[in-house]
């Protein structure tokens, strides 16, 4: 097996977090390439099944990022998702999976630096945590 | 889709310097369903569009993956290209390999690897995309303009002159905004009211403009083409149809000269019933119920004197607040700015001496309709100041306060130098303490040179403290040009405060569903290319609510916003984005969870009779649905899906990003 290189799947809302990630690029801020994003219109679109499925398939970390509280383009999607993720993390603990593998962040369209920092920090944390124990089951 | 074309853009060298584009092209050719793979230097160029169209024609592709910059940038471009070429525009998927790949990473090998994954995941999604059709909504040809300053006035006039009905909502009793408070404007020294009042009159008399002063937007529903807006009309306690604006009630009021006059920045006092300023439009009195004796105590001497004085019998204590409901197709937001309260910066002494004032207060002192009838006098003693010191960048360009430049401070101060000399004579000593002089506009630098040539003392630096002992004001300033510390004795200090977002801008943005930038001003859709647009379709912004600017730029932006709004209003109907949620009635159990979640009340329960039994299922209104997907994620039966973001499409992407073999599709 090659050296462990965490794989992060990020669900980014179109209006804030995805724009923030774009801004990080436009500002030429460098962050690890371990993160690959899936654009959705609102973080509220994130079905917990997406996260469970991604973990089952061996993703080491899942980042869900939406607008800041009160700034949701769709009024409250970010709030709904933050609650869902809190529950999901509890469920992960029950399943003996480290809940820290799933992160929810508020990143605005003007926070390119925050996006780069969150990714960098998450990658470092996942390196300490080690690979997803389910890795390899379906690869 | 079954016949997918993949088009990888070099973006000059923006992508190709960090991503091996050709290796991606070679690799994706191997993928299931991919019948065409090409790269080009600039895919968004006309030549790039030709390449895509040729593939549609010759290879019969029915889906496309474009690996290029962010979909926030060029998704509409490539959808348009596909449509032009005869393909369904909604079977186009963008893989963002510039902003989120080549620009963000510094290893070519790793960037290429990541770009490959992103393209492959987009191909996986494209295989499952479906052709979609746009719905159509009729457009209500009315506009709402919020804010009656120069920006709102200009936008209203432009729209009204184009033939659209305009509702102009202003929270104050009169339109005019900040510009009405100014005496003269830079760099031409035009008298502010001389150029503003005719425009205010034009608004008032325009047959297409419904002027709603002393009113506030309460709520907003609907979407582009069909917004429903509730406006609260505060009671003036004066019948505007009867009031002639004579001002007799103002002089009669028992509270006369006892309430700080907001328009004069508290430098003079008004009555409880007042006319906001002499050129107010509409020129009608307004009663301030919070200070009116009759309103507060139910009693005003032997009877309210205003009622006695008013020959037109316009006073009406019984007036009630009204809520007007408007139906508009587009909205221009022009809510303006506030000035930083210098009291929060103790070192400048604003709250310690009456003779430390702001530029706007000086503007009122200079104005012939101001508290001193245009004579600049010391607020403490009423004497002529012999020396005036202006301190620029109070709170501006200051990391601890407002990091931004206020853009109007330098020119305002330079203009006031000229006005002060006109007012106080050549012998007045004027000191300017500046950080940099930013005279960027047309004719501004020339204006600055003229002032600099006159007998004015310029110190480059920020004062450490304004020391105040009674009437004696001293300022310590280290001049960074001569590298010397100076002590200035002065009679009057004029602070040039930072331009800040309106105090209620957070609340307002939330109500309108608009975003704000880090500084708190309303966020434009693109700083350079869409400076009037917001992220909410059909709502545009103009003037200082978007960020500090001078009158020239404000008027330009207001006309721009009006023109953007007119582009919508001039259409009979709009095409709706089909990327919305759709219910599969057969799967829906009628649990109604989605109904409670929808922020737009777009979902309704529908009762149907099936095999003699009544069954409930949810139905989504395609005009109201904004496509957030909250209901999709929450549906316990999996009966709702979001077009363009279906569960299976997203799961396919996840599978590819995980190198998961049962995600399928890799030959």
CSV table of C-alpha atoms in Angstrom, one decimal, chain B residues 92-540:
chain,number,residue,atom,x,y,z
B,92,UNK,CA,-23.5,20.3,-19.5
B,93,UNK,CA,-21.3,19.7,-16.4
B,94,UNK,CA,-18.3,21.8,-15.4
B,95,UNK,CA,-15.2,20.4,-13.7
B,96,UNK,CA,-13.5,23.3,-11.9
B,97,UNK,CA,-9.8,22.6,-12.5
B,98,UNK,CA,-8.7,26.2,-12.3
B,99,UNK,CA,-9.8,28.0,-9.2
B,100,UNK,CA,-10.0,24.8,-7.2
B,101,UNK,CA,-7.1,23.0,-8.7
B,102,UNK,CA,-4.4,24.7,-10.8
B,103,UNK,CA,-4.5,28.0,-9.0
B,104,UNK,CA,-4.6,26.4,-5.5
B,105,UNK,CA,-1.9,23.8,-5.6
B,106,UNK,CA,1.8,24.0,-6.3
B,107,UNK,CA,2.7,20.5,-7.5
B,108,UNK,CA,2.0,19.8,-11.1
B,109,UNK,CA,1.8,16.0,-10.5
B,110,UNK,CA,-0.7,16.3,-7.7
B,111,UNK,CA,-2.8,19.0,-9.5
B,112,UNK,CA,-3.0,16.8,-12.6
B,113,UNK,CA,-4.0,13.8,-10.4
B,114,UNK,CA,-6.7,15.9,-8.7
B,115,UNK,CA,-7.9,17.4,-12.0
B,116,UNK,CA,-8.3,13.9,-13.4
B,117,UNK,CA,-10.5,12.9,-10.5
B,118,UNK,CA,-12.6,16.0,-10.9
B,119,UNK,CA,-13.1,15.5,-14.6
B,120,UNK,CA,-13.9,11.8,-14.1
B,121,UNK,CA,-16.4,12.6,-11.4
B,122,UNK,CA,-18.0,15.1,-13.7
B,123,UNK,CA,-18.2,12.5,-16.4
B,124,UNK,CA,-19.9,10.2,-14.0
B,125,UNK,CA,-22.5,12.9,-13.2
B,126,UNK,CA,-22.9,13.8,-16.9
B,127,UNK,CA,-23.8,10.2,-17.7
B,128,UNK,CA,-26.8,10.5,-15.4
B,129,UNK,CA,-27.8,14.0,-16.3
B,130,UNK,CA,-31.1,14.5,-18.1
B,131,UNK,CA,-32.3,17.0,-20.7
B,132,UNK,CA,-34.4,19.7,-19.0
B,133,UNK,CA,-36.7,22.3,-20.2
B,134,UNK,CA,-37.1,25.8,-18.8
B,135,UNK,CA,-40.4,26.9,-17.5
B,136,UNK,CA,-41.8,30.4,-18.2
B,137,UNK,CA,-43.1,33.1,-15.9
B,138,UNK,CA,-44.8,36.4,-16.8
B,139,UNK,CA,-43.0,39.6,-15.7
B,140,UNK,CA,-44.8,42.3,-13.7
B,141,UNK,CA,-43.5,45.5,-15.4
B,142,UNK,CA,-43.2,47.4,-12.1
B,143,UNK,CA,-40.1,48.3,-10.2
B,144,UNK,CA,-39.4,48.9,-6.5
B,145,UNK,CA,-36.6,51.3,-5.6
B,146,UNK,CA,-35.5,51.2,-1.9
B,147,UNK,CA,-33.9,54.4,-0.7
B,148,UNK,CA,-34.6,58.0,-1.9
B,149,UNK,CA,-31.0,59.4,-1.9
B,150,UNK,CA,-29.4,60.4,-5.2
B,151,UNK,CA,-28.9,56.7,-6.2
B,152,UNK,CA,-32.6,55.8,-5.6
B,153,UNK,CA,-33.7,59.1,-7.3
B,154,UNK,CA,-31.6,58.4,-10.4
B,155,UNK,CA,-32.6,54.8,-10.7
B,156,UNK,CA,-36.3,55.7,-10.3
B,157,UNK,CA,-36.2,58.4,-12.9
B,158,UNK,CA,-34.4,56.2,-15.4
B,159,UNK,CA,-36.9,53.4,-14.9
B,160,UNK,CA,-39.9,55.7,-15.0
B,161,UNK,CA,-38.6,57.4,-18.1
B,162,UNK,CA,-38.4,53.9,-19.7
B,163,UNK,CA,-42.1,53.6,-19.1
B,164,UNK,CA,-42.1,51.3,-16.1
B,165,UNK,CA,-44.1,52.0,-12.9
B,166,UNK,CA,-41.8,52.7,-10.1
B,167,UNK,CA,-42.5,52.6,-6.3
B,168,UNK,CA,-39.8,54.6,-4.5
B,169,UNK,CA,-39.7,53.8,-0.8
B,170,UNK,CA,-37.9,56.2,1.5
B,171,UNK,CA,-37.8,55.8,5.3
B,172,UNK,CA,-37.3,59.5,6.0
B,173,UNK,CA,-40.2,62.1,5.5
B,174,UNK,CA,-38.4,63.5,2.5
B,175,UNK,CA,-36.3,62.1,-0.4
B,176,UNK,CA,-32.8,63.6,-1.0
B,177,UNK,CA,-30.7,61.5,1.3
B,178,UNK,CA,-27.2,62.5,2.3
B,179,UNK,CA,-26.7,64.6,-0.8
B,180,UNK,CA,-29.5,66.9,0.5
B,181,UNK,CA,-27.4,67.6,3.6
B,182,UNK,CA,-24.4,68.8,1.5
B,183,UNK,CA,-23.7,72.4,0.7
B,184,UNK,CA,-21.5,72.1,-2.4
B,185,UNK,CA,-20.1,69.2,-4.3
B,186,UNK,CA,-16.6,68.5,-5.4
B,187,UNK,CA,-14.9,69.0,-7.8
B,188,UNK,CA,-17.1,71.5,-9.6
B,189,UNK,CA,-18.4,73.3,-6.5
B,190,UNK,CA,-22.0,72.9,-7.8
B,191,UNK,CA,-24.4,73.8,-5.1
B,192,UNK,CA,-25.8,70.4,-4.0
B,193,UNK,CA,-29.4,71.4,-3.7
B,194,UNK,CA,-29.3,73.3,-7.0
B,195,UNK,CA,-28.5,70.1,-8.8
B,196,UNK,CA,-30.5,67.7,-6.6
B,197,UNK,CA,-33.8,69.6,-6.1
B,198,UNK,CA,-34.8,69.6,-9.8
B,199,UNK,CA,-34.4,65.8,-9.7
B,200,UNK,CA,-36.4,65.5,-6.6
B,201,UNK,CA,-39.2,67.6,-8.2
B,202,UNK,CA,-39.0,65.4,-11.3
B,203,UNK,CA,-39.6,62.3,-9.1
B,204,UNK,CA,-42.5,64.0,-7.3
B,205,UNK,CA,-44.2,65.0,-10.5
B,206,UNK,CA,-43.4,62.0,-12.6
B,207,UNK,CA,-46.6,60.2,-13.7
B,208,UNK,CA,-44.9,56.8,-13.5
B,209,UNK,CA,-43.4,57.2,-10.0
B,210,UNK,CA,-45.3,56.3,-6.8
B,211,UNK,CA,-43.4,58.1,-4.1
B,212,UNK,CA,-43.7,56.4,-0.7
B,213,UNK,CA,-41.9,58.5,1.9
B,214,UNK,CA,-41.8,57.8,5.6
B,215,UNK,CA,-42.1,54.1,4.7
B,216,UNK,CA,-40.1,51.0,5.1
B,217,UNK,CA,-40.0,47.6,3.4
B,218,UNK,CA,-41.4,45.0,5.8
B,219,UNK,CA,-41.1,41.8,3.9
B,220,UNK,CA,-40.4,40.4,0.5
B,221,UNK,CA,-41.7,37.2,-1.2
B,222,UNK,CA,-41.6,35.7,-4.6
B,223,UNK,CA,-38.8,35.8,-7.1
B,224,UNK,CA,-37.5,37.6,-10.2
B,225,UNK,CA,-40.4,38.9,-12.4
B,226,UNK,CA,-42.9,38.6,-9.6
B,227,UNK,CA,-41.9,39.9,-6.2
B,228,UNK,CA,-44.6,40.7,-3.6
B,229,UNK,CA,-43.4,43.3,-1.2
B,230,UNK,CA,-45.0,44.7,1.9
B,231,UNK,CA,-44.3,48.3,2.8
B,232,UNK,CA,-45.1,49.9,6.1
B,233,UNK,CA,-46.3,53.4,5.7
B,234,UNK,CA,-45.7,55.2,9.0
B,235,UNK,CA,-48.3,57.7,10.0
B,236,UNK,CA,-47.3,61.3,9.5
B,237,UNK,CA,-50.4,62.5,11.5
B,238,UNK,CA,-50.7,65.0,8.8
B,239,UNK,CA,-53.1,64.7,5.9
B,240,UNK,CA,-50.7,65.1,3.0
B,241,UNK,CA,-53.4,66.0,0.6
B,242,UNK,CA,-54.4,69.0,2.7
B,243,UNK,CA,-51.0,70.1,4.0
B,244,UNK,CA,-49.6,73.0,2.0
B,245,UNK,CA,-46.1,72.9,3.6
B,246,UNK,CA,-46.6,76.4,4.9
B,247,UNK,CA,-44.8,75.6,8.2
B,248,UNK,CA,-47.3,77.4,10.5
B,249,UNK,CA,-47.7,74.3,12.6
B,250,UNK,CA,-43.9,74.1,13.0
B,251,UNK,CA,-43.7,77.6,14.5
B,252,UNK,CA,-46.8,77.1,16.6
B,253,UNK,CA,-45.6,73.8,18.2
B,254,UNK,CA,-45.1,73.9,22.0
B,255,UNK,CA,-42.0,71.8,21.6
B,256,UNK,CA,-40.5,74.3,19.2
B,257,UNK,CA,-36.6,74.4,19.2
B,258,UNK,CA,-36.5,71.7,21.8
B,259,UNK,CA,-35.8,68.5,19.8
B,260,UNK,CA,-32.4,67.9,18.2
B,261,UNK,CA,-32.7,68.2,14.5
B,262,UNK,CA,-31.4,65.1,12.8
B,263,UNK,CA,-31.1,66.8,9.4
B,264,UNK,CA,-28.7,69.4,10.9
B,265,UNK,CA,-26.8,66.7,12.8
B,266,UNK,CA,-28.1,67.9,16.1
B,267,UNK,CA,-26.6,71.3,15.7
B,268,UNK,CA,-30.0,73.0,15.9
B,269,UNK,CA,-33.4,72.1,17.3
B,270,UNK,CA,-36.7,71.5,15.7
B,271,UNK,CA,-40.3,71.2,16.8
B,272,UNK,CA,-42.3,67.9,17.3
B,273,UNK,CA,-44.1,68.6,14.1
B,274,UNK,CA,-41.6,69.6,11.4
B,275,UNK,CA,-40.6,69.8,7.8
B,276,UNK,CA,-37.4,67.9,7.3
B,277,UNK,CA,-35.6,70.6,5.4
B,278,UNK,CA,-36.7,73.6,3.3
B,279,UNK,CA,-36.5,71.8,0.0
B,280,UNK,CA,-38.1,68.6,1.3
B,281,UNK,CA,-40.0,66.6,-1.3
B,282,UNK,CA,-42.9,66.1,-0.5
B,283,UNK,CA,-43.0,69.5,1.2
B,284,UNK,CA,-45.3,68.3,3.9
B,285,UNK,CA,-45.1,68.4,7.6
B,286,UNK,CA,-44.6,65.3,9.7
B,287,UNK,CA,-45.3,64.8,13.3
B,288,UNK,CA,-42.8,62.9,15.5
B,289,UNK,CA,-45.1,61.0,17.8
B,290,UNK,CA,-42.3,60.2,20.2
B,291,UNK,CA,-41.8,63.9,21.1
B,292,UNK,CA,-45.2,65.3,20.5
B,293,UNK,CA,-46.8,66.2,23.8
B,294,UNK,CA,-50.3,65.2,22.7
B,295,UNK,CA,-49.1,61.8,21.6
B,296,UNK,CA,-47.1,61.2,24.7
B,297,UNK,CA,-49.4,62.5,27.3
B,298,UNK,CA,-52.8,62.7,25.5
B,299,UNK,CA,-52.7,66.4,26.3
B,300,UNK,CA,-51.0,69.5,25.0
B,301,UNK,CA,-51.8,72.6,27.0
B,302,UNK,CA,-55.4,73.6,26.4
B,303,UNK,CA,-55.2,72.0,23.0
B,304,UNK,CA,-52.6,71.3,20.3
B,305,UNK,CA,-51.4,74.6,18.9
B,306,UNK,CA,-50.6,72.9,15.6
B,307,UNK,CA,-54.2,72.1,15.0
B,308,UNK,CA,-55.1,75.7,15.8
B,309,UNK,CA,-52.4,77.1,13.5
B,310,UNK,CA,-53.2,74.8,10.6
B,311,UNK,CA,-55.7,76.6,8.3
B,312,UNK,CA,-55.8,73.7,5.9
B,313,UNK,CA,-57.0,71.4,8.8
B,314,UNK,CA,-54.4,68.9,7.9
B,315,UNK,CA,-53.5,67.6,11.3
B,316,UNK,CA,-54.9,64.2,12.0
B,317,UNK,CA,-54.0,62.5,15.3
B,318,UNK,CA,-56.1,59.5,14.4
B,319,UNK,CA,-53.9,58.5,11.4
B,320,UNK,CA,-52.8,54.8,11.6
B,321,UNK,CA,-49.9,52.9,10.2
B,322,UNK,CA,-50.8,51.3,6.9
B,323,UNK,CA,-49.3,48.3,5.1
B,324,UNK,CA,-49.1,48.6,1.3
B,325,UNK,CA,-48.7,45.5,-0.8
B,326,UNK,CA,-46.7,45.9,-4.0
B,327,UNK,CA,-46.2,43.6,-6.9
B,328,UNK,CA,-43.0,44.2,-8.8
B,329,UNK,CA,-40.7,42.4,-11.3
B,330,UNK,CA,-37.4,43.9,-10.2
B,331,UNK,CA,-35.9,45.7,-7.3
B,332,UNK,CA,-33.1,48.3,-7.0
B,333,UNK,CA,-31.6,48.7,-3.5
B,334,UNK,CA,-30.1,52.1,-2.8
B,335,UNK,CA,-30.1,52.3,1.0
B,336,UNK,CA,-26.9,54.4,1.4
B,337,UNK,CA,-24.4,54.6,4.2
B,338,UNK,CA,-23.7,55.8,7.7
B,339,UNK,CA,-20.7,57.7,8.9
B,340,UNK,CA,-18.7,56.2,11.7
B,341,UNK,CA,-19.5,57.8,15.0
B,342,UNK,CA,-16.2,59.4,16.0
B,343,UNK,CA,-17.2,59.2,19.7
B,344,UNK,CA,-15.9,55.6,19.5
B,345,UNK,CA,-12.4,57.0,18.9
B,346,UNK,CA,-11.7,58.7,22.2
B,347,UNK,CA,-8.3,60.2,21.0
B,348,UNK,CA,-10.0,62.6,18.6
B,349,UNK,CA,-12.0,64.3,21.3
B,350,UNK,CA,-15.3,64.3,19.5
B,351,UNK,CA,-17.3,63.7,22.7
B,352,UNK,CA,-15.0,66.0,24.8
B,353,UNK,CA,-15.4,69.3,22.9
B,354,UNK,CA,-18.3,70.9,21.0
B,355,UNK,CA,-15.7,72.4,18.7
B,356,UNK,CA,-14.7,69.0,17.4
B,357,UNK,CA,-17.2,68.2,14.6
B,358,UNK,CA,-17.5,66.0,11.6
B,359,UNK,CA,-17.4,67.0,7.9
B,360,UNK,CA,-21.1,66.5,7.6
B,361,UNK,CA,-21.7,68.8,10.6
B,362,UNK,CA,-19.4,71.4,8.9
B,363,UNK,CA,-21.4,70.9,5.7
B,364,UNK,CA,-24.6,71.9,7.7
B,365,UNK,CA,-22.8,74.9,9.2
B,366,UNK,CA,-21.7,76.1,5.8
B,367,UNK,CA,-25.2,75.5,4.2
B,368,UNK,CA,-27.3,78.7,4.0
B,369,UNK,CA,-30.3,76.6,5.2
B,370,UNK,CA,-28.3,75.2,8.1
B,371,UNK,CA,-28.4,76.0,11.8
B,372,UNK,CA,-26.3,79.1,11.5
B,373,UNK,CA,-27.7,80.3,8.2
B,374,UNK,CA,-24.4,79.6,6.5
B,375,UNK,CA,-22.1,81.3,8.9
B,376,UNK,CA,-19.4,79.1,10.2
B,377,UNK,CA,-19.2,79.6,13.9
B,378,UNK,CA,-17.8,77.7,16.8
B,379,UNK,CA,-20.5,75.6,18.3
B,380,UNK,CA,-19.3,76.3,21.8
B,381,UNK,CA,-19.3,80.1,21.7
B,382,UNK,CA,-20.8,81.2,18.4
B,383,UNK,CA,-17.5,83.0,17.5
B,384,UNK,CA,-15.7,82.9,14.2
B,385,UNK,CA,-12.9,80.3,14.3
B,386,UNK,CA,-9.5,81.7,13.4
B,387,UNK,CA,-8.1,78.4,12.7
B,388,UNK,CA,-9.6,75.1,11.5
B,389,UNK,CA,-7.8,71.7,11.5
B,390,UNK,CA,-9.1,68.8,9.4
B,391,UNK,CA,-8.2,65.3,10.4
B,392,UNK,CA,-8.6,62.8,7.6
B,393,UNK,CA,-9.1,59.0,7.8
B,394,UNK,CA,-10.8,59.0,11.2
B,395,UNK,CA,-11.5,55.3,11.4
B,396,UNK,CA,-10.7,54.7,7.7
B,397,UNK,CA,-7.8,52.7,6.6
B,398,UNK,CA,-7.4,51.6,10.1
B,399,UNK,CA,-7.2,47.9,10.9
B,400,UNK,CA,-8.8,48.4,14.3
B,401,UNK,CA,-11.8,50.2,12.8
B,402,UNK,CA,-12.6,50.2,9.1
B,403,UNK,CA,-9.8,48.8,6.9
B,404,UNK,CA,-11.2,50.4,3.8
B,405,UNK,CA,-10.8,53.9,2.2
B,406,UNK,CA,-13.9,56.0,2.4
B,407,UNK,CA,-13.2,57.4,-1.1
B,408,UNK,CA,-14.9,60.7,-0.4
B,409,UNK,CA,-13.0,62.0,2.6
B,410,UNK,CA,-10.0,63.6,0.9
B,411,UNK,CA,-12.1,65.4,-1.7
B,412,UNK,CA,-14.7,66.5,0.9
B,413,UNK,CA,-12.0,68.0,3.1
B,414,UNK,CA,-10.3,69.8,0.1
B,415,UNK,CA,-13.7,71.1,-1.0
B,416,UNK,CA,-14.3,72.4,2.5
B,417,UNK,CA,-11.0,74.2,2.5
B,418,UNK,CA,-12.4,76.3,-0.3
B,419,UNK,CA,-15.8,76.8,1.3
B,420,UNK,CA,-14.2,77.7,4.6
B,421,UNK,CA,-12.1,80.4,2.9
B,422,UNK,CA,-15.2,81.8,1.2
B,423,UNK,CA,-16.9,81.8,4.5
B,424,UNK,CA,-14.3,83.0,6.9
B,425,UNK,CA,-12.0,85.0,4.6
B,426,UNK,CA,-8.5,84.4,3.4
B,427,UNK,CA,-7.0,85.0,6.8
B,428,UNK,CA,-8.3,81.8,8.4
B,429,UNK,CA,-5.6,79.3,9.1
B,430,UNK,CA,-6.4,75.8,7.7
B,431,UNK,CA,-4.4,72.7,8.6
B,432,UNK,CA,-4.9,69.3,6.9
B,433,UNK,CA,-3.7,66.2,8.6
B,434,UNK,CA,-3.8,63.5,6.0
B,435,UNK,CA,-2.6,59.9,5.4
B,436,UNK,CA,-2.5,60.1,1.6
B,437,UNK,CA,-4.4,62.4,-0.6
B,438,UNK,CA,-6.5,60.2,-2.9
B,439,UNK,CA,-7.8,62.4,-5.7
B,440,UNK,CA,-8.6,59.7,-8.2
B,441,UNK,CA,-11.6,61.0,-10.2
B,442,UNK,CA,-12.0,63.2,-13.2
B,443,UNK,CA,-10.9,66.7,-12.4
B,444,UNK,CA,-10.0,65.7,-8.8
B,445,UNK,CA,-6.2,65.9,-9.0
B,446,UNK,CA,-6.5,69.4,-10.6
B,447,UNK,CA,-8.8,70.4,-7.7
B,448,UNK,CA,-6.3,69.1,-5.2
B,449,UNK,CA,-3.4,71.1,-6.9
B,450,UNK,CA,-5.5,74.3,-6.7
B,451,UNK,CA,-6.1,73.8,-3.0
B,452,UNK,CA,-2.5,72.9,-2.3
B,453,UNK,CA,-1.3,76.0,-4.1
B,454,UNK,CA,-3.3,78.1,-1.7
B,455,UNK,CA,-2.1,79.0,1.8
B,456,UNK,CA,-3.1,75.7,3.5
B,457,UNK,CA,-0.8,73.7,5.8
B,458,UNK,CA,-0.6,70.0,4.9
B,459,UNK,CA,0.8,67.5,7.5
B,460,UNK,CA,1.2,63.9,6.5
B,461,UNK,CA,0.4,61.7,9.4
B,462,UNK,CA,-2.1,60.8,12.0
B,463,UNK,CA,-2.4,62.8,15.2
B,464,UNK,CA,-1.6,60.9,18.3
B,465,UNK,CA,-4.1,62.8,20.3
B,466,UNK,CA,-6.4,65.9,20.3
B,467,UNK,CA,-5.8,67.5,23.6
B,468,UNK,CA,-8.6,69.7,24.9
B,469,UNK,CA,-8.7,72.1,27.8
B,470,UNK,CA,-11.8,74.3,27.7
B,471,UNK,CA,-11.6,76.3,24.5
B,472,UNK,CA,-8.0,75.5,23.9
B,473,UNK,CA,-7.4,72.6,21.5
B,474,UNK,CA,-4.0,71.3,20.7
B,475,UNK,CA,-3.0,68.5,18.4
B,476,UNK,CA,0.3,66.6,18.3
B,477,UNK,CA,1.2,65.5,14.8
B,478,UNK,CA,4.3,63.8,13.6
B,479,UNK,CA,4.7,64.9,10.0
B,480,UNK,CA,6.3,62.0,8.0
B,481,UNK,CA,7.4,64.3,5.2
B,482,UNK,CA,9.6,66.5,7.3
B,483,UNK,CA,10.1,63.9,10.0
B,484,UNK,CA,9.2,66.5,12.7
B,485,UNK,CA,6.8,66.6,15.5
B,486,UNK,CA,4.4,69.6,15.5
B,487,UNK,CA,2.0,70.9,18.0
B,488,UNK,CA,-1.0,72.6,16.4
B,489,UNK,CA,-3.2,75.1,18.3
B,490,UNK,CA,-6.6,75.4,16.7
B,491,UNK,CA,-10.1,76.7,17.4
B,492,UNK,CA,-12.0,74.0,15.5
B,493,UNK,CA,-11.3,70.4,14.5
B,494,UNK,CA,-13.2,68.8,11.6
B,495,UNK,CA,-13.0,65.0,11.6
B,496,UNK,CA,-13.4,63.1,8.3
B,497,UNK,CA,-15.1,59.9,9.5
B,498,UNK,CA,-15.1,56.5,7.8
B,499,UNK,CA,-18.0,55.6,5.6
B,500,UNK,CA,-19.7,52.5,7.2
B,501,UNK,CA,-22.6,50.3,6.3
B,502,UNK,CA,-26.0,51.5,7.6
B,503,UNK,CA,-26.6,50.3,11.2
B,504,UNK,CA,-29.5,48.1,10.1
B,505,UNK,CA,-27.7,46.7,7.0
B,506,UNK,CA,-27.4,43.2,8.5
B,507,UNK,CA,-31.1,43.0,9.3
B,508,UNK,CA,-32.0,44.5,6.0
B,509,UNK,CA,-29.8,42.1,4.0
B,510,UNK,CA,-31.3,39.2,5.8
B,511,UNK,CA,-34.8,40.3,5.0
B,512,UNK,CA,-33.9,40.8,1.4
B,513,UNK,CA,-31.9,37.6,1.3
B,514,UNK,CA,-28.8,39.5,0.1
B,515,UNK,CA,-25.2,38.7,1.1
B,516,UNK,CA,-22.8,41.1,2.6
B,517,UNK,CA,-19.1,41.4,2.1
B,518,UNK,CA,-16.6,41.2,5.0
B,519,UNK,CA,-16.9,44.9,5.6
B,520,UNK,CA,-20.7,44.7,6.0
B,521,UNK,CA,-21.6,46.5,2.7
B,522,UNK,CA,-24.0,44.6,0.4
B,523,UNK,CA,-22.2,42.1,-1.8
B,524,UNK,CA,-22.3,42.5,-5.5
B,525,UNK,CA,-22.4,39.4,-7.8
B,526,UNK,CA,-19.0,40.2,-9.2
B,527,UNK,CA,-16.9,43.2,-8.2
B,528,UNK,CA,-15.9,44.1,-11.7
B,529,UNK,CA,-18.3,42.5,-14.1
B,530,UNK,CA,-21.6,42.5,-12.2
B,531,UNK,CA,-21.2,45.4,-9.8
B,532,UNK,CA,-24.9,46.2,-9.8
B,533,UNK,CA,-26.2,42.6,-9.6
B,534,UNK,CA,-26.7,40.6,-6.4
B,535,UNK,CA,-26.9,36.9,-6.0
B,536,UNK,CA,-30.6,37.2,-5.9
B,537,UNK,CA,-32.0,37.4,-9.4
B,538,UNK,CA,-34.0,40.5,-10.0
B,539,UNK,CA,-32.5,42.5,-7.1
B,540,UNK,CA,-29.8,45.1,-8.0
